[in-house]
Amino acid sequence: RLTVDIHQAARQGGFFICMNTDRYLGIQYVDRGRTETEADCWQLYRLIMRNERGIDLPSYDDRYATANDGISVDALIASELRYWQPVSEPQLYDLLIFRVAGNESHCGMALDASEFIHIFKGCNVAIESRHNRRWRNRGAGIYRYVHPA
């Protein structure tokens, strides 16, 4: 049985795509973490894309020294958006970019039109509404992955 607190679903192409988020909730935040148990926000996104969709995204671990370097992370995101199609309404697996400390330097994965899963220093993996007080004014973009040719 699918329940909202365990599974998130998005209607796409006449059928439901479901994802069990439980397997990701125990991951610990580690700056530039690149394992199944320790991750930063990009690694969590990569991990889910690999596990759920079979898509291996680059780690970019050589492109920024620390996740706290918002300027470098912001520049990295801007340089890689050619592989992503901007969309107005998120669906499951879409990349959400957020402004933190003035930089577009945090990402999460859409679970549906309002909720997303992400990892952040001090909170580990969390599922939140992008419309809540913390995130509603920080949204900087919604993107869908487009496979490179």
mmCIF file of N, CA and C in Angstrom:
data_model
loop_
_atom_site.group_PDB
_atom_site.id
_atom_site.type_symbol
_atom_site.label_atom_id
_atom_site.label_comp_id
_atom_site.label_asym_id
_atom_site.label_seq_id
_atom_site.Cartn_x
_atom_site.Cartn_y
_atom_site.Cartn_z
ATOM 1 N N ARG A 1 0.831 -1.186 0.000
ATOM 2 C CA ARG A 1 0.000 0.000 0.000
ATOM 3 C C ARG A 1 0.878 1.252 0.000
ATOM 4 N N LEU A 2 0.558 2.197 -0.844
ATOM 5 C CA LEU A 2 1.300 3.452 -0.892
ATOM 6 C C LEU A 2 0.665 4.441 0.078
ATOM 7 N N THR A 3 1.506 5.072 0.864
ATOM 8 C CA THR A 3 1.017 6.118 1.749
ATOM 9 C C THR A 3 1.792 7.388 1.482
ATOM 10 N N VAL A 4 1.148 8.518 1.706
ATOM 11 C CA VAL A 4 1.764 9.799 1.378
ATOM 12 C C VAL A 4 3.042 10.025 2.168
ATOM 13 N N ASP A 5 3.088 9.613 3.425
ATOM 14 C CA ASP A 5 4.279 9.874 4.215
ATOM 15 C C ASP A 5 5.451 8.965 3.851
ATOM 16 N N ILE A 6 5.205 7.889 3.141
ATOM 17 C CA ILE A 6 6.286 6.988 2.747
ATOM 18 C C ILE A 6 6.614 7.123 1.265
ATOM 19 N N HIS A 7 5.627 7.238 0.419
ATOM 20 C CA HIS A 7 5.833 7.288 -1.024
ATOM 21 C C HIS A 7 5.305 8.602 -1.583
ATOM 22 N N GLN A 8 5.984 9.087 -2.561
ATOM 23 C CA GLN A 8 5.546 10.275 -3.269
ATOM 24 C C GLN A 8 5.277 9.864 -4.710
ATOM 25 N N ALA A 9 4.231 10.409 -5.302
ATOM 26 C CA ALA A 9 3.887 10.009 -6.665
ATOM 27 C C ALA A 9 3.628 11.229 -7.525
ATOM 28 N N ALA A 10 3.969 11.121 -8.775
ATOM 29 C CA ALA A 10 3.701 12.175 -9.745
ATOM 30 C C ALA A 10 3.027 11.542 -10.951
ATOM 31 N N ARG A 11 1.979 12.148 -11.442
ATOM 32 C CA ARG A 11 1.274 11.615 -12.600
ATOM 33 C C ARG A 11 2.004 12.065 -13.858
ATOM 34 N N GLN A 12 2.465 11.101 -14.637
ATOM 35 C CA GLN A 12 3.193 11.401 -15.866
ATOM 36 C C GLN A 12 2.767 10.411 -16.934
ATOM 37 N N GLY A 13 2.315 10.900 -18.061
ATOM 38 C CA GLY A 13 2.019 10.050 -19.206
ATOM 39 C C GLY A 13 0.954 9.008 -18.952
ATOM 40 N N GLY A 14 -0.023 9.312 -18.122
ATOM 41 C CA GLY A 14 -1.127 8.396 -17.910
ATOM 42 C C GLY A 14 -0.866 7.304 -16.895
ATOM 43 N N PHE A 15 0.282 7.331 -16.214
ATOM 44 C CA PHE A 15 0.539 6.345 -15.170
ATOM 45 C C PHE A 15 1.270 7.022 -14.025
ATOM 46 N N PHE A 16 1.278 6.366 -12.882
ATOM 47 C CA PHE A 16 1.939 6.929 -11.720
ATOM 48 C C PHE A 16 3.362 6.407 -11.607
ATOM 49 N N ILE A 17 4.263 7.308 -11.306
ATOM 50 C CA ILE A 17 5.637 6.951 -10.986
ATOM 51 C C ILE A 17 5.787 7.197 -9.493
ATOM 52 N N CYS A 18 6.195 6.188 -8.763
ATOM 53 C CA CYS A 18 6.319 6.299 -7.310
ATOM 54 C C CYS A 18 7.772 6.148 -6.881
ATOM 55 N N MET A 19 8.080 6.777 -5.781
ATOM 56 C CA MET A 19 9.417 6.653 -5.222
ATOM 57 C C MET A 19 9.284 6.489 -3.717
ATOM 58 N N ASN A 20 9.942 5.486 -3.172
ATOM 59 C CA ASN A 20 9.977 5.295 -1.736
ATOM 60 C C ASN A 20 11.102 6.169 -1.183
ATOM 61 N N THR A 21 10.746 7.177 -0.421
ATOM 62 C CA THR A 21 11.746 8.106 0.105
ATOM 63 C C THR A 21 12.434 7.592 1.365
ATOM 64 N N ASP A 22 11.906 6.540 1.988
ATOM 65 C CA ASP A 22 12.464 6.033 3.248
ATOM 66 C C ASP A 22 13.954 5.720 3.151
ATOM 67 N N ARG A 23 14.384 5.165 2.032
ATOM 68 C CA ARG A 23 15.787 4.730 1.917
ATOM 69 C C ARG A 23 16.774 5.885 1.957
ATOM 70 N N TYR A 24 16.295 7.113 1.783
ATOM 71 C CA TYR A 24 17.184 8.277 1.771
ATOM 72 C C TYR A 24 17.160 9.073 3.070
ATOM 73 N N LEU A 25 16.179 8.837 3.920
ATOM 74 C CA LEU A 25 15.995 9.672 5.096
ATOM 75 C C LEU A 25 17.101 9.526 6.142
ATOM 76 N N GLY A 26 17.866 8.456 6.124
ATOM 77 C CA GLY A 26 18.935 8.272 7.103
ATOM 78 C C GLY A 26 20.285 8.823 6.684
ATOM 79 N N ILE A 27 20.379 9.392 5.502
ATOM 80 C CA ILE A 27 21.661 9.906 5.009
ATOM 81 C C ILE A 27 22.059 11.139 5.816
ATOM 82 N N GLN A 28 23.319 11.192 6.203
ATOM 83 C CA GLN A 28 23.852 12.296 6.990
ATOM 84 C C GLN A 28 24.472 13.358 6.084
ATOM 85 N N TYR A 29 24.318 14.629 6.465
ATOM 86 C CA TYR A 29 24.955 15.706 5.713
ATOM 87 C C TYR A 29 26.454 15.704 5.983
ATOM 88 N N VAL A 30 27.236 15.689 4.910
ATOM 89 C CA VAL A 30 28.680 15.878 4.967
ATOM 90 C C VAL A 30 29.034 16.773 3.793
ATOM 91 N N ASP A 31 29.755 17.852 4.064
ATOM 92 C CA ASP A 31 30.177 18.766 3.009
ATOM 93 C C ASP A 31 30.969 18.000 1.961
ATOM 94 N N ARG A 32 30.506 18.037 0.717
ATOM 95 C CA ARG A 32 31.097 17.331 -0.420
ATOM 96 C C ARG A 32 31.066 15.815 -0.235
ATOM 97 N N GLY A 33 30.173 15.315 0.606
ATOM 98 C CA GLY A 33 30.032 13.869 0.790
ATOM 99 C C GLY A 33 29.600 13.224 -0.517
ATOM 100 N N ARG A 34 30.188 12.086 -0.850
ATOM 101 C CA ARG A 34 29.893 11.423 -2.119
ATOM 102 C C ARG A 34 29.637 9.937 -1.943
ATOM 103 N N THR A 35 29.011 9.552 -0.824
ATOM 104 C CA THR A 35 28.730 8.144 -0.590
ATOM 105 C C THR A 35 27.225 7.931 -0.448
ATOM 106 N N GLU A 36 26.841 6.692 -0.231
ATOM 107 C CA GLU A 36 25.430 6.330 -0.043
ATOM 108 C C GLU A 36 24.919 6.771 1.331
ATOM 109 N N THR A 37 25.813 7.037 2.267
ATOM 110 C CA THR A 37 25.401 7.375 3.632
ATOM 111 C C THR A 37 25.773 8.786 4.053
ATOM 112 N N GLU A 38 26.636 9.449 3.287
ATOM 113 C CA GLU A 38 27.061 10.814 3.585
ATOM 114 C C GLU A 38 27.023 11.631 2.303
ATOM 115 N N ALA A 39 26.307 12.761 2.358
ATOM 116 C CA ALA A 39 26.091 13.517 1.118
ATOM 117 C C ALA A 39 25.899 14.998 1.399
ATOM 118 N N ASP A 40 26.163 15.795 0.370
ATOM 119 C CA ASP A 40 25.693 17.173 0.366
ATOM 120 C C ASP A 40 24.463 17.203 -0.536
ATOM 121 N N CYS A 41 23.921 18.379 -0.812
ATOM 122 C CA CYS A 41 22.651 18.439 -1.547
ATOM 123 C C CYS A 41 22.770 17.878 -2.964
ATOM 124 N N TRP A 42 23.877 18.129 -3.655
ATOM 125 C CA TRP A 42 24.029 17.616 -5.013
ATOM 126 C C TRP A 42 24.174 16.096 -5.003
ATOM 127 N N GLN A 43 24.942 15.563 -4.055
ATOM 128 C CA GLN A 43 25.107 14.114 -3.990
ATOM 129 C C GLN A 43 23.770 13.425 -3.715
ATOM 130 N N LEU A 44 22.931 13.995 -2.869
ATOM 131 C CA LEU A 44 21.626 13.383 -2.635
ATOM 132 C C LEU A 44 20.838 13.331 -3.933
ATOM 133 N N TYR A 45 20.847 14.419 -4.680
ATOM 134 C CA TYR A 45 20.144 14.441 -5.967
ATOM 135 C C TYR A 45 20.714 13.374 -6.904
ATOM 136 N N ARG A 46 22.044 13.314 -7.018
ATOM 137 C CA ARG A 46 22.713 12.321 -7.882
ATOM 138 C C ARG A 46 22.351 10.903 -7.475
ATOM 139 N N LEU A 47 22.392 10.662 -6.175
ATOM 140 C CA LEU A 47 22.105 9.326 -5.646
ATOM 141 C C LEU A 47 20.695 8.878 -6.010
ATOM 142 N N ILE A 48 19.738 9.759 -5.840
ATOM 143 C CA ILE A 48 18.355 9.416 -6.167
ATOM 144 C C ILE A 48 18.200 9.195 -7.669
ATOM 145 N N MET A 49 18.794 10.054 -8.482
ATOM 146 C CA MET A 49 18.702 9.886 -9.940
ATOM 147 C C MET A 49 19.311 8.554 -10.374
ATOM 148 N N ARG A 50 20.446 8.182 -9.773
ATOM 149 C CA ARG A 50 21.081 6.910 -10.128
ATOM 150 C C ARG A 50 20.234 5.724 -9.658
ATOM 151 N N ASN A 51 19.793 5.759 -8.416
ATOM 152 C CA ASN A 51 19.043 4.633 -7.861
ATOM 153 C C ASN A 51 17.648 4.478 -8.460
ATOM 154 N N GLU A 52 16.983 5.570 -8.711
ATOM 155 C CA GLU A 52 15.581 5.519 -9.136
ATOM 156 C C GLU A 52 15.409 5.564 -10.652
ATOM 157 N N ARG A 53 16.336 6.224 -11.357
ATOM 158 C CA ARG A 53 16.174 6.393 -12.799
ATOM 159 C C ARG A 53 17.311 5.809 -13.621
ATOM 160 N N GLY A 54 18.376 5.356 -12.966
ATOM 161 C CA GLY A 54 19.506 4.795 -13.695
ATOM 162 C C GLY A 54 20.336 5.833 -14.427
ATOM 163 N N ILE A 55 20.285 7.075 -13.975
ATOM 164 C CA ILE A 55 21.020 8.166 -14.622
ATOM 165 C C ILE A 55 22.199 8.555 -13.736
ATOM 166 N N ASP A 56 23.412 8.447 -14.284
ATOM 167 C CA ASP A 56 24.615 8.843 -13.556
ATOM 168 C C ASP A 56 24.972 10.278 -13.922
ATOM 169 N N LEU A 57 24.842 11.155 -12.964
ATOM 170 C CA LEU A 57 25.187 12.560 -13.157
ATOM 171 C C LEU A 57 26.598 12.804 -12.630
ATOM 172 N N PRO A 58 27.293 13.802 -13.166
ATOM 173 C CA PRO A 58 28.661 14.079 -12.703
ATOM 174 C C PRO A 58 28.673 14.481 -11.224
ATOM 175 N N SER A 59 29.783 14.204 -10.544
ATOM 176 C CA SER A 59 29.875 14.532 -9.119
ATOM 177 C C SER A 59 30.235 15.997 -8.881
ATOM 178 N N TYR A 60 30.967 16.587 -9.783
ATOM 179 C CA TYR A 60 31.432 17.975 -9.667
ATOM 180 C C TYR A 60 32.276 18.210 -8.420
ATOM 181 N N ASP A 61 32.777 17.150 -7.799
ATOM 182 C CA ASP A 61 33.530 17.353 -6.564
ATOM 183 C C ASP A 61 34.848 18.090 -6.783
ATOM 184 N N ASP A 62 35.295 18.161 -8.026
ATOM 185 C CA ASP A 62 36.503 18.926 -8.325
ATOM 186 C C ASP A 62 36.192 20.376 -8.705
ATOM 187 N N ARG A 63 34.918 20.757 -8.681
ATOM 188 C CA ARG A 63 34.520 22.098 -9.125
ATOM 189 C C ARG A 63 34.196 23.056 -7.987
ATOM 190 N N TYR A 64 34.171 22.558 -6.759
ATOM 191 C CA TYR A 64 34.001 23.459 -5.613
ATOM 192 C C TYR A 64 34.685 22.847 -4.396
ATOM 193 N N ALA A 65 35.279 23.712 -3.585
ATOM 194 C CA ALA A 65 36.056 23.249 -2.433
ATOM 195 C C ALA A 65 35.167 22.904 -1.247
ATOM 196 N N THR A 66 34.060 23.609 -1.115
ATOM 197 C CA THR A 66 33.141 23.391 -0.007
ATOM 198 C C THR A 66 31.745 23.830 -0.433
ATOM 199 N N ALA A 67 30.747 23.157 0.080
ATOM 200 C CA ALA A 67 29.362 23.545 -0.226
ATOM 201 C C ALA A 67 29.042 24.919 0.341
ATOM 202 N N ASN A 68 29.830 25.377 1.295
ATOM 203 C CA ASN A 68 29.619 26.705 1.877
ATOM 204 C C ASN A 68 30.125 27.826 0.981
ATOM 205 N N ASP A 69 30.856 27.485 -0.078
ATOM 206 C CA ASP A 69 31.340 28.484 -1.027
ATOM 207 C C ASP A 69 30.231 28.767 -2.035
ATOM 208 N N GLY A 70 29.271 29.567 -1.612
ATOM 209 C CA GLY A 70 28.098 29.844 -2.431
ATOM 210 C C GLY A 70 28.418 30.419 -3.789
ATOM 211 N N ILE A 71 29.449 31.225 -3.899
ATOM 212 C CA ILE A 71 29.799 31.850 -5.171
ATOM 213 C C ILE A 71 30.253 30.786 -6.174
ATOM 214 N N SER A 72 31.119 29.864 -5.747
ATOM 215 C CA SER A 72 31.581 28.795 -6.643
ATOM 216 C C SER A 72 30.448 27.852 -7.024
ATOM 217 N N VAL A 73 29.610 27.503 -6.058
ATOM 218 C CA VAL A 73 28.491 26.603 -6.344
ATOM 219 C C VAL A 73 27.503 27.287 -7.283
ATOM 220 N N ASP A 74 27.227 28.558 -7.055
ATOM 221 C CA ASP A 74 26.343 29.333 -7.926
ATOM 222 C C ASP A 74 26.879 29.323 -9.357
ATOM 223 N N ALA A 75 28.189 29.587 -9.523
ATOM 224 C CA ALA A 75 28.810 29.600 -10.864
ATOM 225 C C ALA A 75 28.756 28.217 -11.510
ATOM 226 N N LEU A 76 28.970 27.167 -10.734
ATOM 227 C CA LEU A 76 28.900 25.803 -11.249
ATOM 228 C C LEU A 76 27.500 25.495 -11.760
ATOM 229 N N ILE A 77 26.496 25.825 -10.979
ATOM 230 C CA ILE A 77 25.109 25.583 -11.395
ATOM 231 C C ILE A 77 24.819 26.313 -12.698
ATOM 232 N N ALA A 78 25.186 27.578 -12.765
ATOM 233 C CA ALA A 78 24.928 28.372 -13.970
ATOM 234 C C ALA A 78 25.616 27.768 -15.196
ATOM 235 N N SER A 79 26.829 27.229 -15.015
ATOM 236 C CA SER A 79 27.573 26.685 -16.157
ATOM 237 C C SER A 79 27.023 25.347 -16.649
ATOM 238 N N GLU A 80 26.258 24.655 -15.834
ATOM 239 C CA GLU A 80 25.765 23.328 -16.192
ATOM 240 C C GLU A 80 24.287 23.297 -16.571
ATOM 241 N N LEU A 81 23.607 24.413 -16.593
ATOM 242 C CA LEU A 81 22.171 24.419 -16.874
ATOM 243 C C LEU A 81 21.826 24.064 -18.312
ATOM 244 N N ARG A 82 22.827 23.952 -19.180
ATOM 245 C CA ARG A 82 22.544 23.567 -20.566
ATOM 246 C C ARG A 82 21.963 22.159 -20.663
ATOM 247 N N TYR A 83 22.162 21.342 -19.631
ATOM 248 C CA TYR A 83 21.619 19.984 -19.614
ATOM 249 C C TYR A 83 20.241 19.903 -18.961
ATOM 250 N N TRP A 84 19.678 21.041 -18.667
ATOM 251 C CA TRP A 84 18.430 21.089 -17.911
ATOM 252 C C TRP A 84 17.434 22.010 -18.607
ATOM 253 N N GLN A 85 16.206 21.568 -18.690
ATOM 254 C CA GLN A 85 15.139 22.361 -19.308
ATOM 255 C C GLN A 85 14.351 23.059 -18.198
ATOM 256 N N PRO A 86 14.244 24.400 -18.258
ATOM 257 C CA PRO A 86 13.429 25.094 -17.256
ATOM 258 C C PRO A 86 11.957 24.702 -17.409
ATOM 259 N N VAL A 87 11.276 24.497 -16.296
ATOM 260 C CA VAL A 87 9.852 24.194 -16.292
ATOM 261 C C VAL A 87 9.175 25.080 -15.256
ATOM 262 N N SER A 88 7.877 25.276 -15.414
ATOM 263 C CA SER A 88 7.170 26.165 -14.488
ATOM 264 C C SER A 88 6.579 25.428 -13.291
ATOM 265 N N GLU A 89 6.204 24.164 -13.470
ATOM 266 C CA GLU A 89 5.627 23.377 -12.379
ATOM 267 C C GLU A 89 6.449 22.109 -12.192
ATOM 268 N N PRO A 90 6.917 21.856 -10.979
ATOM 269 C CA PRO A 90 7.762 20.677 -10.767
ATOM 270 C C PRO A 90 6.989 19.368 -10.767
ATOM 271 N N GLN A 91 7.686 18.327 -11.206
ATOM 272 C CA GLN A 91 7.225 16.949 -11.141
ATOM 273 C C GLN A 91 8.307 16.140 -10.440
ATOM 274 N N LEU A 92 7.945 14.925 -10.071
ATOM 275 C CA LEU A 92 8.904 14.029 -9.442
ATOM 276 C C LEU A 92 10.196 13.981 -10.262
ATOM 277 N N TYR A 93 11.317 14.101 -9.595
ATOM 278 C CA TYR A 93 12.685 14.058 -10.115
ATOM 279 C C TYR A 93 13.195 15.398 -10.646
ATOM 280 N N ASP A 94 12.369 16.426 -10.718
ATOM 281 C CA ASP A 94 12.872 17.723 -11.181
ATOM 282 C C ASP A 94 13.832 18.315 -10.159
ATOM 283 N N LEU A 95 14.803 19.061 -10.668
ATOM 284 C CA LEU A 95 15.804 19.735 -9.848
ATOM 285 C C LEU A 95 15.263 21.097 -9.430
ATOM 286 N N LEU A 96 15.290 21.364 -8.150
ATOM 287 C CA LEU A 96 14.883 22.664 -7.619
ATOM 288 C C LEU A 96 16.134 23.379 -7.131
ATOM 289 N N ILE A 97 16.311 24.614 -7.558
ATOM 290 C CA ILE A 97 17.447 25.419 -7.137
ATOM 291 C C ILE A 97 16.927 26.505 -6.195
ATOM 292 N N PHE A 98 17.655 26.699 -5.094
ATOM 293 C CA PHE A 98 17.273 27.684 -4.088
ATOM 294 C C PHE A 98 18.421 28.652 -3.826
ATOM 295 N N ARG A 99 18.051 29.887 -3.476
ATOM 296 C CA ARG A 99 19.025 30.889 -3.059
ATOM 297 C C ARG A 99 19.279 30.721 -1.557
ATOM 298 N N VAL A 100 20.563 30.678 -1.206
ATOM 299 C CA VAL A 100 20.971 30.640 0.187
ATOM 300 C C VAL A 100 22.074 31.689 0.334
ATOM 301 N N ALA A 101 21.908 32.583 1.282
ATOM 302 C CA ALA A 101 22.884 33.669 1.514
ATOM 303 C C ALA A 101 23.167 34.451 0.228
ATOM 304 N N GLY A 102 22.130 34.664 -0.581
ATOM 305 C CA GLY A 102 22.251 35.471 -1.784
ATOM 306 C C GLY A 102 22.747 34.746 -3.014
ATOM 307 N N ASN A 103 23.115 33.478 -2.891
ATOM 308 C CA ASN A 103 23.617 32.713 -4.030
ATOM 309 C C ASN A 103 22.677 31.568 -4.363
ATOM 310 N N GLU A 104 22.565 31.244 -5.643
ATOM 311 C CA GLU A 104 21.792 30.086 -6.081
ATOM 312 C C GLU A 104 22.678 28.864 -5.886
ATOM 313 N N SER A 105 22.697 28.363 -4.654
ATOM 314 C CA SER A 105 23.710 27.380 -4.285
ATOM 315 C C SER A 105 23.177 26.158 -3.543
ATOM 316 N N HIS A 106 21.864 25.967 -3.535
ATOM 317 C CA HIS A 106 21.299 24.790 -2.870
ATOM 318 C C HIS A 106 20.316 24.122 -3.819
ATOM 319 N N CYS A 107 20.278 22.779 -3.777
ATOM 320 C CA CYS A 107 19.340 22.072 -4.635
ATOM 321 C C CYS A 107 18.578 21.015 -3.853
ATOM 322 N N GLY A 108 17.451 20.666 -4.394
ATOM 323 C CA GLY A 108 16.628 19.596 -3.871
ATOM 324 C C GLY A 108 15.938 18.916 -5.032
ATOM 325 N N MET A 109 15.233 17.836 -4.744
ATOM 326 C CA MET A 109 14.509 17.100 -5.773
ATOM 327 C C MET A 109 13.023 17.198 -5.504
ATOM 328 N N ALA A 110 12.279 17.599 -6.537
ATOM 329 C CA ALA A 110 10.827 17.665 -6.409
ATOM 330 C C ALA A 110 10.266 16.258 -6.234
ATOM 331 N N LEU A 111 9.327 16.134 -5.313
ATOM 332 C CA LEU A 111 8.592 14.886 -5.133
ATOM 333 C C LEU A 111 7.208 15.003 -5.751
ATOM 334 N N ASP A 112 6.723 16.215 -5.822
ATOM 335 C CA ASP A 112 5.452 16.527 -6.483
ATOM 336 C C ASP A 112 5.431 18.040 -6.668
ATOM 337 N N ALA A 113 4.277 18.619 -6.871
ATOM 338 C CA ALA A 113 4.199 20.056 -7.156
ATOM 339 C C ALA A 113 4.583 20.926 -5.960
ATOM 340 N N SER A 114 4.548 20.392 -4.754
ATOM 341 C CA SER A 114 4.877 21.234 -3.610
ATOM 342 C C SER A 114 6.001 20.691 -2.717
ATOM 343 N N GLU A 115 6.120 19.386 -2.566
ATOM 344 C CA GLU A 115 7.128 18.845 -1.662
ATOM 345 C C GLU A 115 8.421 18.508 -2.386
ATOM 346 N N PHE A 116 9.518 18.596 -1.621
ATOM 347 C CA PHE A 116 10.816 18.225 -2.163
ATOM 348 C C PHE A 116 11.647 17.561 -1.073
ATOM 349 N N ILE A 117 12.617 16.768 -1.515
ATOM 350 C CA ILE A 117 13.558 16.123 -0.616
ATOM 351 C C ILE A 117 14.910 16.785 -0.830
ATOM 352 N N HIS A 118 15.600 17.038 0.279
ATOM 353 C CA HIS A 118 16.911 17.676 0.187
ATOM 354 C C HIS A 118 17.695 17.372 1.450
ATOM 355 N N ILE A 119 18.943 17.772 1.436
ATOM 356 C CA ILE A 119 19.806 17.626 2.602
ATOM 357 C C ILE A 119 20.504 18.956 2.809
ATOM 358 N N PHE A 120 20.636 19.325 4.066
ATOM 359 C CA PHE A 120 21.155 20.644 4.383
ATOM 360 C C PHE A 120 21.958 20.539 5.675
ATOM 361 N N LYS A 121 23.012 21.293 5.778
ATOM 362 C CA LYS A 121 23.825 21.276 6.994
ATOM 363 C C LYS A 121 22.935 21.547 8.209
ATOM 364 N N GLY A 122 23.030 20.670 9.168
ATOM 365 C CA GLY A 122 22.257 20.840 10.393
ATOM 366 C C GLY A 122 20.908 20.153 10.411
ATOM 367 N N CYS A 123 20.441 19.652 9.228
ATOM 368 C CA CYS A 123 19.135 18.979 9.260
ATOM 369 C C CYS A 123 19.150 17.616 8.595
ATOM 370 N N ASN A 124 20.254 17.244 7.964
ATOM 371 C CA ASN A 124 20.321 15.981 7.233
ATOM 372 C C ASN A 124 19.203 15.925 6.198
ATOM 373 N N VAL A 125 18.747 14.742 5.799
ATOM 374 C CA VAL A 125 17.730 14.641 4.756
ATOM 375 C C VAL A 125 16.372 15.022 5.337
ATOM 376 N N ALA A 126 15.657 15.850 4.586
ATOM 377 C CA ALA A 126 14.331 16.284 5.017
ATOM 378 C C ALA A 126 13.408 16.361 3.817
ATOM 379 N N ILE A 127 12.134 16.192 4.070
ATOM 380 C CA ILE A 127 11.089 16.430 3.072
ATOM 381 C C ILE A 127 10.327 17.641 3.556
ATOM 382 N N GLU A 128 10.268 18.661 2.708
ATOM 383 C CA GLU A 128 9.623 19.911 3.079
ATOM 384 C C GLU A 128 8.769 20.418 1.929
ATOM 385 N N SER A 129 7.924 21.366 2.248
ATOM 386 C CA SER A 129 7.160 22.050 1.218
ATOM 387 C C SER A 129 7.982 23.221 0.690
ATOM 388 N N ARG A 130 8.018 23.372 -0.605
ATOM 389 C CA ARG A 130 8.737 24.528 -1.160
ATOM 390 C C ARG A 130 7.953 25.809 -0.923
ATOM 391 N N HIS A 131 6.741 25.684 -0.397
ATOM 392 C CA HIS A 131 5.899 26.842 -0.098
ATOM 393 C C HIS A 131 5.952 27.238 1.373
ATOM 394 N N ASN A 132 6.738 26.527 2.184
ATOM 395 C CA ASN A 132 6.790 26.886 3.599
ATOM 396 C C ASN A 132 7.599 28.160 3.798
ATOM 397 N N ARG A 133 7.559 28.681 4.996
ATOM 398 C CA ARG A 133 8.182 29.973 5.301
ATOM 399 C C ARG A 133 9.674 29.988 4.989
ATOM 400 N N ARG A 134 10.360 28.886 5.206
ATOM 401 C CA ARG A 134 11.805 28.848 4.978
ATOM 402 C C ARG A 134 12.171 28.921 3.499
ATOM 403 N N TRP A 135 11.392 28.287 2.613
ATOM 404 C CA TRP A 135 11.797 28.128 1.215
ATOM 405 C C TRP A 135 10.988 28.933 0.216
ATOM 406 N N ARG A 136 9.812 29.415 0.551
ATOM 407 C CA ARG A 136 8.921 30.019 -0.456
ATOM 408 C C ARG A 136 9.509 31.214 -1.193
ATOM 409 N N ASN A 137 10.381 31.978 -0.580
ATOM 410 C CA ASN A 137 10.971 33.139 -1.250
ATOM 411 C C ASN A 137 12.393 32.879 -1.735
ATOM 412 N N ARG A 138 12.844 31.651 -1.643
ATOM 413 C CA ARG A 138 14.216 31.309 -2.037
ATOM 414 C C ARG A 138 14.293 30.555 -3.360
ATOM 415 N N GLY A 139 13.172 30.150 -3.906
ATOM 416 C CA GLY A 139 13.187 29.399 -5.157
ATOM 417 C C GLY A 139 13.818 30.192 -6.281
ATOM 418 N N ALA A 140 14.771 29.579 -6.972
ATOM 419 C CA ALA A 140 15.479 30.266 -8.060
ATOM 420 C C ALA A 140 15.264 29.582 -9.406
ATOM 421 N N GLY A 141 14.699 28.380 -9.412
ATOM 422 C CA GLY A 141 14.462 27.703 -10.675
ATOM 423 C C GLY A 141 14.034 26.266 -10.485
ATOM 424 N N ILE A 142 13.307 25.777 -11.488
ATOM 425 C CA ILE A 142 12.850 24.394 -11.546
ATOM 426 C C ILE A 142 13.323 23.856 -12.884
ATOM 427 N N TYR A 143 14.026 22.718 -12.855
ATOM 428 C CA TYR A 143 14.634 22.200 -14.076
ATOM 429 C C TYR A 143 14.408 20.705 -14.209
ATOM 430 N N ARG A 144 14.224 20.286 -15.442
ATOM 431 C CA ARG A 144 14.063 18.869 -15.781
ATOM 432 C C ARG A 144 15.308 18.446 -16.554
ATOM 433 N N TYR A 145 15.873 17.306 -16.190
ATOM 434 C CA TYR A 145 17.083 16.828 -16.838
ATOM 435 C C TYR A 145 16.821 16.426 -18.278
ATOM 436 N N VAL A 146 17.696 16.882 -19.167
ATOM 437 C CA VAL A 146 17.653 16.536 -20.587
ATOM 438 C C VAL A 146 18.962 15.811 -20.884
ATOM 439 N N HIS A 147 18.871 14.574 -21.325
ATOM 440 C CA HIS A 147 20.088 13.805 -21.609
ATOM 441 C C HIS A 147 20.935 14.511 -22.650
ATOM 442 N N PRO A 148 22.253 14.624 -22.394
ATOM 443 C CA PRO A 148 23.124 15.218 -23.413
ATOM 444 C C PRO A 148 23.153 14.351 -24.678
ATOM 445 N N ALA A 149 23.249 14.997 -25.819
ATOM 446 C CA ALA A 149 23.274 14.268 -27.096
ATOM 447 C C ALA A 149 24.585 13.560 -27.307
#
